[in-house]
Coordinates of C-alpha atoms in Angstrom, one line a residue:
M300 CA 246.0 62.9 -80.5
C301 CA 247.2 64.7 -82.7
T302 CA 247.7 69.1 -82.0
N303 CA 247.3 71.7 -85.1
D304 CA 246.4 74.9 -82.8
S305 CA 246.4 76.5 -86.7
L306 CA 243.1 74.4 -87.0
A307 CA 241.8 74.7 -83.5
W308 CA 237.6 75.3 -83.6
V309 CA 238.6 76.0 -87.1
K310 CA 235.4 74.8 -90.2
E311 CA 237.6 74.0 -92.9
N312 CA 236.1 71.8 -96.3
G313 CA 233.1 71.2 -94.4
V314 CA 235.1 69.8 -91.6
I315 CA 234.7 71.2 -88.5
Y316 CA 238.1 70.9 -85.8
N317 CA 238.6 71.2 -81.7
G318 CA 241.1 72.8 -79.4
V319 CA 243.4 70.3 -80.3
G320 CA 242.7 70.6 -84.4
D321 CA 241.2 67.1 -84.0
P322 CA 237.8 66.9 -86.7
I323 CA 234.1 66.4 -84.8
P324 CA 232.9 63.4 -86.2
N325 CA 229.1 64.7 -87.1
A326 CA 229.2 68.1 -86.7
I327 CA 227.7 70.1 -89.3
S328 CA 228.0 74.2 -88.4
K329 CA 230.4 75.8 -86.9
G330 CA 228.6 79.2 -84.5
I331 CA 229.0 81.5 -81.3
D332 CA 227.2 82.8 -78.8
V333 CA 226.8 86.2 -77.8
S334 CA 225.8 88.9 -75.5
E335 CA 226.0 92.8 -74.8
W336 CA 229.4 91.3 -72.8
Q337 CA 231.1 91.2 -76.8
G338 CA 230.1 95.0 -77.2
N339 CA 229.6 96.4 -80.6
I340 CA 230.3 92.9 -83.2
D341 CA 231.3 94.9 -87.0
W342 CA 228.9 91.9 -88.3
D343 CA 230.6 92.4 -91.6
K344 CA 234.1 90.9 -90.8
V345 CA 231.9 88.0 -88.8
K346 CA 230.3 87.5 -91.9
K347 CA 233.1 86.5 -93.8
T348 CA 234.8 83.8 -91.5
D349 CA 233.5 80.5 -91.5
V350 CA 230.6 81.4 -88.5
E351 CA 227.4 80.1 -89.9
F352 CA 225.3 81.3 -87.1
A353 CA 224.8 83.0 -83.6
I354 CA 222.5 82.7 -80.4
L355 CA 222.0 86.5 -79.9
R356 CA 220.9 86.8 -75.8
C357 CA 217.8 88.5 -75.0
G358 CA 218.0 89.4 -71.9
F359 CA 217.9 87.5 -68.3
A360 CA 215.4 87.1 -65.8
G361 CA 211.5 88.2 -65.7
D362 CA 209.7 90.9 -67.8
Y363 CA 211.3 94.4 -67.3
A364 CA 213.2 96.2 -70.2
K365 CA 215.8 96.9 -67.5
Y366 CA 216.6 93.0 -68.0
D367 CA 216.8 93.1 -71.5
D368 CA 220.6 92.3 -73.0
K369 CA 221.9 96.6 -74.6
K370 CA 222.8 95.0 -77.5
F371 CA 220.4 92.1 -78.5
V372 CA 218.8 94.6 -80.6
R373 CA 221.8 95.7 -82.4
N374 CA 222.8 92.1 -82.8
V375 CA 219.9 91.2 -84.4
N376 CA 218.9 93.5 -87.1
E377 CA 222.6 93.0 -87.7
C378 CA 222.1 89.6 -88.5
K379 CA 219.5 90.5 -90.5
R380 CA 221.4 92.9 -92.4
V381 CA 224.0 90.9 -93.1
D382 CA 222.1 87.3 -93.7
M383 CA 223.4 85.2 -90.6
P384 CA 220.8 82.7 -89.0
Y385 CA 220.6 83.3 -85.5
G386 CA 218.9 82.0 -82.4
I387 CA 218.2 83.0 -79.2
Y388 CA 218.3 82.2 -75.7
L389 CA 217.1 83.4 -72.4
Y390 CA 219.4 83.4 -68.9
S391 CA 217.4 82.7 -66.5
Y392 CA 216.7 82.9 -62.3
A393 CA 213.7 81.4 -61.6
Q394 CA 213.1 79.7 -58.7
T395 CA 209.4 78.9 -59.5
V396 CA 206.9 78.2 -62.3
E397 CA 205.5 82.0 -61.8
D398 CA 208.7 83.1 -62.3
A399 CA 209.1 81.2 -65.6
K400 CA 205.8 82.4 -67.0
E401 CA 207.9 85.7 -66.2
E402 CA 210.8 84.6 -68.3
A403 CA 209.1 83.1 -71.6
A404 CA 207.1 86.7 -71.5
H405 CA 210.2 88.4 -71.7
T406 CA 211.7 86.4 -74.2
L407 CA 208.4 86.8 -76.0
R408 CA 208.0 90.4 -76.0
L409 CA 211.7 90.3 -78.1
L410 CA 210.7 87.7 -80.1
K411 CA 207.5 89.8 -81.6
G412 CA 208.1 90.1 -85.0
L413 CA 211.2 88.6 -85.7
N414 CA 211.5 84.7 -87.3
P415 CA 214.9 82.6 -86.0
S416 CA 215.9 79.8 -87.5
Y417 CA 217.7 78.8 -84.8
P418 CA 216.0 77.3 -82.0
V419 CA 215.2 79.5 -78.7
F420 CA 217.4 78.3 -75.7
Y421 CA 216.4 78.2 -72.2
D422 CA 219.9 79.0 -69.9
L423 CA 220.3 77.2 -67.1
E424 CA 222.9 77.5 -65.0
D425 CA 222.9 80.2 -61.8
Y426 CA 224.4 79.1 -59.1
S427 CA 221.5 80.2 -56.9
V428 CA 218.7 78.0 -58.7
M429 CA 220.6 74.4 -58.1
S430 CA 221.0 75.4 -54.2
S431 CA 218.0 75.9 -53.7
V432 CA 215.6 74.3 -56.0
S433 CA 214.5 70.7 -55.9
K434 CA 215.4 69.1 -59.4
S435 CA 211.7 68.4 -60.0
T436 CA 211.5 71.6 -59.6
I437 CA 213.4 72.8 -62.1
A438 CA 211.7 70.0 -64.2
Q439 CA 208.5 72.1 -64.1
I440 CA 210.0 75.4 -64.9
A441 CA 211.6 74.4 -67.5
K442 CA 209.1 72.7 -68.5
T443 CA 206.2 76.0 -68.7
Y444 CA 209.0 78.3 -70.6
V445 CA 209.7 75.6 -72.9
T446 CA 206.1 75.0 -73.4
T447 CA 205.3 78.5 -73.7
I448 CA 207.9 78.9 -76.1
Q449 CA 206.8 76.0 -78.3
N450 CA 203.0 77.6 -78.2
A451 CA 203.9 80.8 -79.9
G452 CA 205.4 78.7 -82.2
Y453 CA 208.8 79.2 -81.6
N454 CA 211.8 75.8 -81.6
C455 CA 212.8 75.2 -78.0
G456 CA 215.4 74.3 -75.7
V457 CA 217.8 73.7 -73.0
Y458 CA 221.5 74.7 -72.4
A459 CA 223.1 74.3 -69.4
N460 CA 227.1 72.2 -68.3
L461 CA 227.7 69.2 -68.4
N462 CA 227.5 69.2 -64.7
W463 CA 223.7 70.4 -64.7
F464 CA 222.7 67.9 -67.6
T465 CA 224.6 64.9 -65.8
N466 CA 223.5 65.5 -61.7
Y467 CA 220.9 68.7 -62.0
L468 CA 218.8 68.0 -64.8
T469 CA 217.7 64.4 -64.3
D470 CA 214.0 64.3 -64.5
P471 CA 212.6 61.9 -67.4
Y472 CA 211.3 66.0 -69.1
F473 CA 214.7 66.3 -69.7
D474 CA 214.8 63.4 -72.4
S475 CA 211.8 65.4 -74.2
V476 CA 214.0 68.0 -75.5
M477 CA 216.5 69.4 -77.4
K478 CA 219.9 70.2 -75.7
W479 CA 223.3 72.7 -75.9
V480 CA 225.8 71.6 -73.9
A481 CA 228.3 73.1 -72.4
Q482 CA 231.5 71.5 -71.8
Y483 CA 234.8 72.6 -72.1
N484 CA 236.8 69.7 -73.8
V485 CA 238.1 68.6 -77.0
E486 CA 235.1 66.7 -76.8
C487 CA 231.4 66.1 -75.6
N488 CA 231.0 63.7 -73.4
Y489 CA 227.7 64.2 -71.9
M490 CA 225.9 60.1 -72.5
K491 CA 222.2 61.0 -73.8
P492 CA 221.5 62.8 -77.5
Y493 CA 221.8 66.5 -78.1
I494 CA 222.1 69.3 -80.9
M495 CA 224.9 71.1 -80.0
W496 CA 228.1 71.7 -78.4
Q497 CA 229.4 74.7 -76.4
G498 CA 233.2 74.0 -76.8
T499 CA 234.8 76.8 -75.5
S500 CA 234.8 80.4 -74.2
S501 CA 238.0 81.3 -75.8
G502 CA 237.4 81.4 -79.5
Y503 CA 238.4 84.3 -81.3
V504 CA 236.5 85.6 -84.5
D505 CA 237.1 88.3 -86.2
G506 CA 235.3 91.2 -86.5
I507 CA 234.9 90.2 -82.2
V508 CA 236.8 92.4 -79.6
G509 CA 238.2 89.4 -77.5
R510 CA 237.1 85.7 -76.4
V511 CA 234.1 84.4 -78.0
D512 CA 231.8 81.1 -76.8
I513 CA 232.3 78.7 -79.7
D514 CA 229.1 76.5 -80.5
V515 CA 228.7 73.5 -83.1
T516 CA 225.9 71.7 -84.3
F517 CA 224.8 68.5 -85.4
N518 CA 222.5 66.1 -87.5
S519 CA 220.4 66.1 -84.5
L520 CA 219.1 69.7 -85.3
R521 CA 216.0 70.2 -87.3
K522 CA 213.0 71.1 -87.0
L523 CA 210.5 69.7 -85.2
G524 CA 206.7 70.1 -83.5
W525 CA 205.0 73.4 -84.1
I526 CA 206.9 76.1 -86.3
Q527 CA 205.6 79.1 -87.4
E528 CA 206.4 79.3 -91.7
N529 CA 205.8 82.8 -93.4
D530 CA 202.4 81.2 -94.5
G531 CA 200.6 79.9 -91.1
W532 CA 201.7 77.1 -88.8
Y533 CA 203.2 73.8 -89.6
Y534 CA 204.0 70.5 -87.6
Y535 CA 207.7 68.8 -88.0
S536 CA 208.0 64.7 -86.5
N537 CA 211.2 63.2 -85.1
D538 CA 212.1 63.1 -88.3
D539 CA 211.6 66.3 -89.9
T540 CA 208.7 65.1 -91.8
K541 CA 206.1 67.2 -92.6
L542 CA 203.3 65.8 -91.1
T543 CA 199.5 66.3 -93.6
S544 CA 196.0 65.8 -93.1
Q545 CA 195.5 64.5 -89.5
W546 CA 194.7 65.7 -86.5
I547 CA 197.6 67.0 -83.8
G548 CA 195.9 67.6 -80.9
N549 CA 193.1 69.7 -80.9
Y550 CA 194.6 71.2 -84.6
Y551 CA 194.3 70.0 -87.9
V552 CA 196.8 70.4 -90.7
G553 CA 195.4 70.0 -94.8
E554 CA 197.0 68.3 -97.5
D555 CA 199.9 70.9 -97.6
G556 CA 200.6 70.8 -94.2
K557 CA 199.1 74.3 -93.2
M558 CA 197.3 74.2 -89.5
L559 CA 193.5 75.2 -91.1
T560 CA 191.6 78.1 -89.3
N561 CA 187.9 79.3 -89.4
Q562 CA 186.5 76.2 -91.0
W563 CA 184.3 72.5 -90.2
I564 CA 186.8 69.5 -90.2
G565 CA 183.6 66.8 -90.1
D566 CA 182.2 67.9 -87.3
R567 CA 184.3 69.6 -85.2
Y568 CA 184.9 73.7 -86.3
V569 CA 188.4 74.7 -85.7
D570 CA 188.4 78.7 -84.8
A571 CA 191.1 81.4 -85.9
N572 CA 193.6 80.1 -83.9
G573 CA 193.0 76.3 -85.3
L574 CA 192.1 75.0 -81.8
W575 CA 188.8 72.7 -81.8
S576 CA 187.1 72.8 -78.4
P577 CA 185.2 69.8 -78.3
D578 CA 182.4 72.2 -76.4
H579 CA 182.2 75.6 -77.3
W580 CA 180.1 78.5 -76.5
I581 CA 177.8 80.4 -79.1
N582 CA 176.7 83.6 -79.1
N583 CA 173.1 83.9 -81.0
G584 CA 172.2 87.7 -81.2
G585 CA 173.6 88.2 -77.9
K586 CA 172.9 85.8 -76.2
W587 CA 174.6 82.5 -75.0
W588 CA 174.3 79.1 -75.6
Y589 CA 176.9 75.8 -75.0
R590 CA 177.0 73.9 -77.9
H591 CA 178.0 70.1 -77.2
E592 CA 181.1 68.2 -79.3
D593 CA 177.3 66.1 -80.3
G594 CA 176.0 69.4 -81.1
S595 CA 173.7 69.1 -77.8
Y596 CA 173.1 71.4 -75.1
T597 CA 171.8 72.0 -71.9
K598 CA 167.9 73.2 -71.3
N599 CA 166.5 74.4 -68.1
D600 CA 169.7 73.0 -66.1
F601 CA 172.6 73.8 -64.4
E602 CA 176.5 73.0 -66.6
D603 CA 179.5 73.4 -64.9
I604 CA 181.8 75.1 -67.5
N605 CA 185.4 74.9 -66.3
G606 CA 185.3 75.4 -63.4
Q607 CA 181.9 77.4 -63.1
T608 CA 178.3 77.2 -62.9
Y609 CA 176.3 78.4 -65.7
Y610 CA 172.5 77.9 -66.0
F611 CA 170.6 77.5 -69.2
D612 CA 167.2 78.4 -69.9
H613 CA 164.2 76.3 -71.6
D614 CA 165.7 77.7 -74.7
G615 CA 169.1 77.0 -73.8
Y616 CA 170.4 80.5 -73.5
M617 CA 172.5 81.2 -70.7
V618 CA 170.8 83.4 -68.1
T619 CA 172.4 86.3 -66.3
G620 CA 171.6 88.6 -62.8
W621 CA 168.8 86.8 -60.2
F622 CA 167.1 83.6 -61.3
Q623 CA 164.5 81.9 -59.6
I624 CA 164.4 77.9 -59.9
K625 CA 162.1 75.9 -58.1
S626 CA 161.9 77.8 -54.8
D627 CA 165.8 79.5 -54.3
W628 CA 167.4 82.3 -55.4
Y629 CA 170.5 82.3 -57.3
L630 CA 172.5 85.5 -58.6
F631 CA 174.5 84.6 -62.2
N632 CA 177.5 87.6 -63.2
N633 CA 178.0 89.3 -66.2
S634 CA 179.4 86.3 -67.5
G635 CA 176.7 83.7 -66.8
A636 CA 178.4 82.1 -64.3
M637 CA 177.0 81.7 -60.8
V638 CA 177.9 83.7 -58.1
K639 CA 179.2 81.5 -54.8
D640 CA 180.0 81.7 -51.4
Q641 CA 179.9 85.8 -51.5
W642 CA 177.5 89.1 -50.7
S643 CA 175.7 91.2 -53.2
G644 CA 174.2 94.1 -51.7
N645 CA 172.6 93.0 -48.5
Y646 CA 171.8 89.3 -50.1
Y647 CA 174.7 86.5 -49.6
L648 CA 174.6 83.7 -51.7
E649 CA 176.1 80.4 -50.3
K650 CA 178.7 78.0 -51.6
D651 CA 175.7 76.0 -53.3
G652 CA 174.6 79.2 -55.2
K653 CA 171.7 79.7 -53.0
M654 CA 170.7 83.3 -51.4
A655 CA 170.8 82.6 -47.9
K656 CA 167.1 82.2 -46.0
S657 CA 166.0 82.0 -43.0
K658 CA 169.1 81.6 -41.3
W659 CA 172.8 82.3 -39.7
V660 CA 175.9 82.6 -42.2
G661 CA 178.3 83.6 -39.8
T662 CA 177.2 86.5 -37.4
T663 CA 174.2 87.2 -39.4
Y664 CA 171.1 86.4 -39.9
F665 CA 168.8 86.1 -42.8
D666 CA 165.1 86.6 -42.6
K667 CA 162.9 84.2 -44.8
N668 CA 163.1 86.7 -48.0
G669 CA 167.0 86.8 -47.9
I670 CA 166.9 90.2 -46.1
V671 CA 169.7 90.6 -43.4
Q672 CA 168.3 91.4 -39.2
P673 CA 170.9 93.1 -38.0
D674 CA 171.7 92.4 -33.7
R675 CA 171.1 95.3 -32.0
W676 CA 170.7 97.2 -28.7
I677 CA 166.7 97.5 -27.3
C678 CA 165.7 99.5 -24.0
N679 CA 162.5 99.2 -22.1
G680 CA 164.1 101.0 -19.0
R681 CA 167.4 98.7 -19.4
W682 CA 169.2 97.4 -21.6
W683 CA 168.9 94.2 -23.6
Y684 CA 170.6 93.0 -26.9
R685 CA 168.6 91.3 -29.3
Y686 CA 170.1 88.8 -31.7
G687 CA 169.2 88.7 -35.6
D688 CA 166.9 85.6 -35.0
G689 CA 165.2 87.9 -32.2
S690 CA 167.0 85.5 -29.5
Y691 CA 169.1 87.2 -27.1
P692 CA 171.9 86.1 -24.6
K693 CA 170.9 85.0 -20.7
N694 CA 173.1 84.5 -17.9
K695 CA 176.1 84.8 -20.0
F696 CA 178.6 87.1 -21.0
D697 CA 178.6 88.1 -24.4
V698 CA 181.3 90.4 -27.0
I699 CA 179.1 93.1 -28.7
N700 CA 181.5 95.1 -31.0
N701 CA 184.7 93.5 -29.3
N702 CA 183.5 95.0 -25.8
V703 CA 182.5 92.2 -23.3
Y704 CA 178.9 92.8 -21.5
Y705 CA 177.4 90.2 -19.5
F706 CA 174.0 89.7 -19.3
N707 CA 171.3 88.4 -16.5
S708 CA 168.7 85.8 -16.2
D709 CA 166.0 88.1 -17.4
G710 CA 168.7 89.1 -20.5
Y711 CA 168.9 92.9 -19.2
M712 CA 172.7 94.1 -19.1
L713 CA 174.5 94.4 -15.7
T714 CA 176.4 97.4 -14.9
G715 CA 178.5 97.9 -11.0
W716 CA 180.5 95.2 -8.9
Q717 CA 179.1 91.8 -10.4
V718 CA 180.0 88.1 -8.4
I719 CA 179.5 85.4 -11.5
Q720 CA 180.4 82.1 -11.0
G721 CA 182.8 83.0 -7.2
K722 CA 184.4 85.4 -9.0
W723 CA 184.3 89.5 -9.3
Y724 CA 184.0 91.3 -12.1
Y725 CA 183.3 95.1 -12.3
F726 CA 181.5 96.5 -15.8
N727 CA 181.4 100.3 -16.4
G728 CA 178.5 102.7 -16.9
S729 CA 177.7 101.3 -20.6
G730 CA 178.1 97.9 -19.3
V731 CA 181.4 97.5 -21.0
M732 CA 183.5 95.2 -18.9
V733 CA 186.6 96.4 -17.1
K734 CA 189.8 95.1 -17.9
N735 CA 193.8 96.3 -17.7
S736 CA 192.7 99.0 -14.8
W737 CA 191.6 99.7 -11.6
V738 CA 188.8 100.8 -10.0
G739 CA 189.0 102.2 -6.9
N740 CA 191.9 99.8 -5.1
Y741 CA 190.9 96.9 -6.8
Y742 CA 192.5 96.5 -10.2
L743 CA 190.5 94.0 -12.7
Q744 CA 192.8 91.9 -14.3
N745 CA 193.1 91.0 -18.4
D746 CA 189.9 88.8 -18.7
G747 CA 188.1 90.8 -16.1
T748 CA 188.4 89.3 -13.1
M749 CA 189.3 91.1 -9.9
A750 CA 192.9 90.4 -8.7
I751 CA 193.3 89.4 -5.9
N752 CA 196.9 87.9 -3.5
T753 CA 199.4 89.4 -6.0
W754 CA 201.1 92.3 -7.4
I755 CA 200.3 94.2 -9.8
G756 CA 203.2 96.4 -10.3
N757 CA 204.1 98.2 -7.6
Y758 CA 201.1 97.3 -5.7
Y759 CA 200.1 94.4 -3.5
V760 CA 196.5 93.4 -3.4
D761 CA 195.2 91.3 -0.7
S762 CA 192.7 88.3 -0.5
N763 CA 189.7 90.3 -0.8
G764 CA 191.3 92.1 -4.0
L765 CA 192.5 95.5 -2.1
W766 CA 195.4 97.6 -2.5
Q767 CA 196.8 98.6 0.7
Q768 CA 199.6 101.4 0.6
D769 CA 202.8 101.3 2.0
R770 CA 202.6 103.5 5.4
W771 CA 203.8 105.0 8.2
I772 CA 202.8 103.5 10.8
H773 CA 203.2 104.4 15.1
N774 CA 203.2 102.3 18.2
G775 CA 205.2 104.4 20.5
K776 CA 207.8 104.1 17.5
W777 CA 207.7 104.5 13.9
W778 CA 208.1 101.8 11.3
Y779 CA 207.1 100.7 7.4
R780 CA 204.5 98.9 6.6
H781 CA 204.5 97.8 2.5
G782 CA 201.6 96.9 0.9
D783 CA 202.0 93.1 1.4
G784 CA 202.2 93.6 5.1
S785 CA 205.8 92.9 5.2
Y786 CA 208.2 95.5 6.5
T787 CA 212.2 96.1 6.5
K788 CA 214.6 94.9 9.0
N789 CA 218.3 95.5 9.8
D790 CA 218.2 97.8 6.8
F791 CA 218.1 100.3 4.6
E792 CA 215.2 101.4 2.8
V793 CA 214.3 104.7 0.5
I794 CA 211.3 106.2 1.0
N795 CA 209.8 109.4 -0.7
G796 CA 213.5 110.1 -2.1
Q797 CA 215.1 109.8 1.3
T798 CA 217.1 106.6 3.5
Y799 CA 215.5 106.2 6.7
Y800 CA 217.1 102.5 9.0
F801 CA 215.2 100.3 10.9
D802 CA 216.7 98.2 13.6
Q803 CA 216.6 94.2 13.8
D804 CA 213.0 94.6 15.9
G805 CA 212.1 97.1 12.0
Y806 CA 211.8 100.3 13.5
M807 CA 213.2 103.5 12.3
V808 CA 216.6 104.4 14.5
T809 CA 217.8 108.1 14.9
G810 CA 220.7 110.0 15.4
W811 CA 223.7 108.5 15.9
K812 CA 224.5 104.5 14.0
S813 CA 227.0 102.7 13.6
L814 CA 226.8 99.8 10.3
N815 CA 230.3 97.9 10.3
D816 CA 232.6 100.3 11.5
T817 CA 231.2 102.9 9.9
Y818 CA 229.0 106.1 11.3
Y819 CA 226.0 107.2 10.2
F820 CA 223.4 110.4 11.6
F821 CA 219.8 110.1 10.8
D822 CA 217.3 113.3 12.0
A823 CA 214.7 113.4 14.2
S824 CA 212.4 112.3 11.3
G825 CA 214.6 109.9 10.2
A826 CA 216.3 110.5 7.5
M827 CA 219.4 110.1 6.6
V828 CA 222.1 113.0 6.8
K829 CA 223.8 113.6 3.8
N830 CA 226.7 116.7 2.6
R831 CA 226.3 118.3 5.6
W832 CA 228.1 119.3 9.5
I833 CA 226.8 117.5 12.9
G834 CA 229.0 119.3 15.3
N835 CA 232.3 118.5 14.3
Y836 CA 231.6 115.9 12.1
Y837 CA 230.8 115.5 8.7
L838 CA 228.6 113.2 7.0
L839 CA 228.9 113.1 2.8
G840 CA 227.1 112.1 -0.2
D841 CA 226.5 108.8 0.6
G842 CA 225.7 109.7 4.4
T843 CA 229.0 107.7 5.9
M844 CA 231.0 110.1 8.3
A845 CA 234.0 111.2 6.6
K846 CA 237.6 110.5 8.2
N847 CA 241.0 111.3 7.3
Q848 CA 239.8 113.6 4.6
W849 CA 240.0 117.4 3.6
I850 CA 236.3 118.9 4.3
G851 CA 236.8 122.2 2.5
S852 CA 239.9 123.7 4.7
Y853 CA 239.1 121.5 7.0
Y854 CA 240.9 118.4 8.2
V855 CA 238.7 115.3 10.0
G856 CA 240.8 113.1 11.5
S857 CA 240.7 109.0 11.7
D858 CA 238.3 109.6 14.6
G859 CA 236.2 111.8 12.6
C860 CA 236.5 115.1 14.0
W861 CA 237.6 118.3 13.2
R862 CA 240.0 119.2 15.8

């Protein structure tokens, strides 16, 4: 390999050289790709160099002006002014097909009114996409973007580096698109066809401050697919041939290759966009009918068109509004589409489009005329609840407006305490089941049943559901009964802010008490004495007798006595 730095990335006498001065086989033209990072480019100087084209970044991500490349408009206008051929690219962050649609919309907004002579490229290189999106999904993303751009009349391909094309963009779809491959090397080692190679990011071009990417095109760069030219649309095949006098999908190109519009091609009509719809809508004096490919049309019948159901009358015209067909009523919106599975006023159209009659739909009843009969309360001295169809609940619970009620065997609403299937419930004066609440000394749980043999917070209810409060009991001596019947023994207990001690039999102690070599004093009520003198002895804040310390100006000895 011969190194000639003076020829690095130079085009001379029709030959383009790589970074070490070797000719690049089959290279046709040398170009650059630029963005706002190159600042204000002096395009007059660039035009005088060997640069033959420029690929301009239009922006990145979805269709928001804040994501436009800040130099795109200037770069486009300057390229047009100095007659520099250009294409564009958009840097993608898409992780879903919807993102790709947004990015295509972004590109088309900035392309409006422009006619680039080089393709549009979709720049796929962001690591966050590679690390989180599957190969099949990225193929769908790319296909969505490329197809949208092509359908708008622009040639479109994909840009990525060698690693992406080799290891990530492996879906068969990528074999069908133009590729611009980035590999900073003396040659491109990608094994599949590509039209352009970005060989370095360290090129230098007069008119640009700092380094710039250098790109080389090859003999595979050509017009392909639908191309918008000055006087219309044309279609080019893989060998750069302009197709003529034939159908291409639902479009037709004439003898000169131009796509035809607003005319009949045999028995097929192409509209203002050149599109032939095999079946299509026709407006006749404000009435719509649907013409089939063979000229026939539906009369006195339904027809499904593009996922919507329509009805055509005896003259073949689409109906709208309410319409009776045999014994059933249907509703068709202003576009003629049948209304299904939704309300219209006080009427309901079912999944098949028929107006509901004499039946329940969910919790709503419709009478024979399709009118809603609401459920309602009725009082004939006692309250009962009538359903829309005239029936009523008996021997059962029922949830009405988020409240639970119980109705007896005659259908009347119950109130007060009731035993239902062996369990107690309480219904207030309005008949509503009480839940999560005390009624007297009884507690109603979350399901409305009366709690038994359990703690409710700090309260214990017994086998009869009754809460027995903690209380003092005197049988010659005082002891303290807890709500569950238990009582403290050989331990302290704080009751109503006072500390008490109960002996081995559970009786409250008074007077001096030695516990673990520590003395306490309990007054006549049993309350522990704290922060007070009892005779020549002092009880501290925790109730223990002070020893070997000063209490103010008094000193108590090892026996706790002040002398």
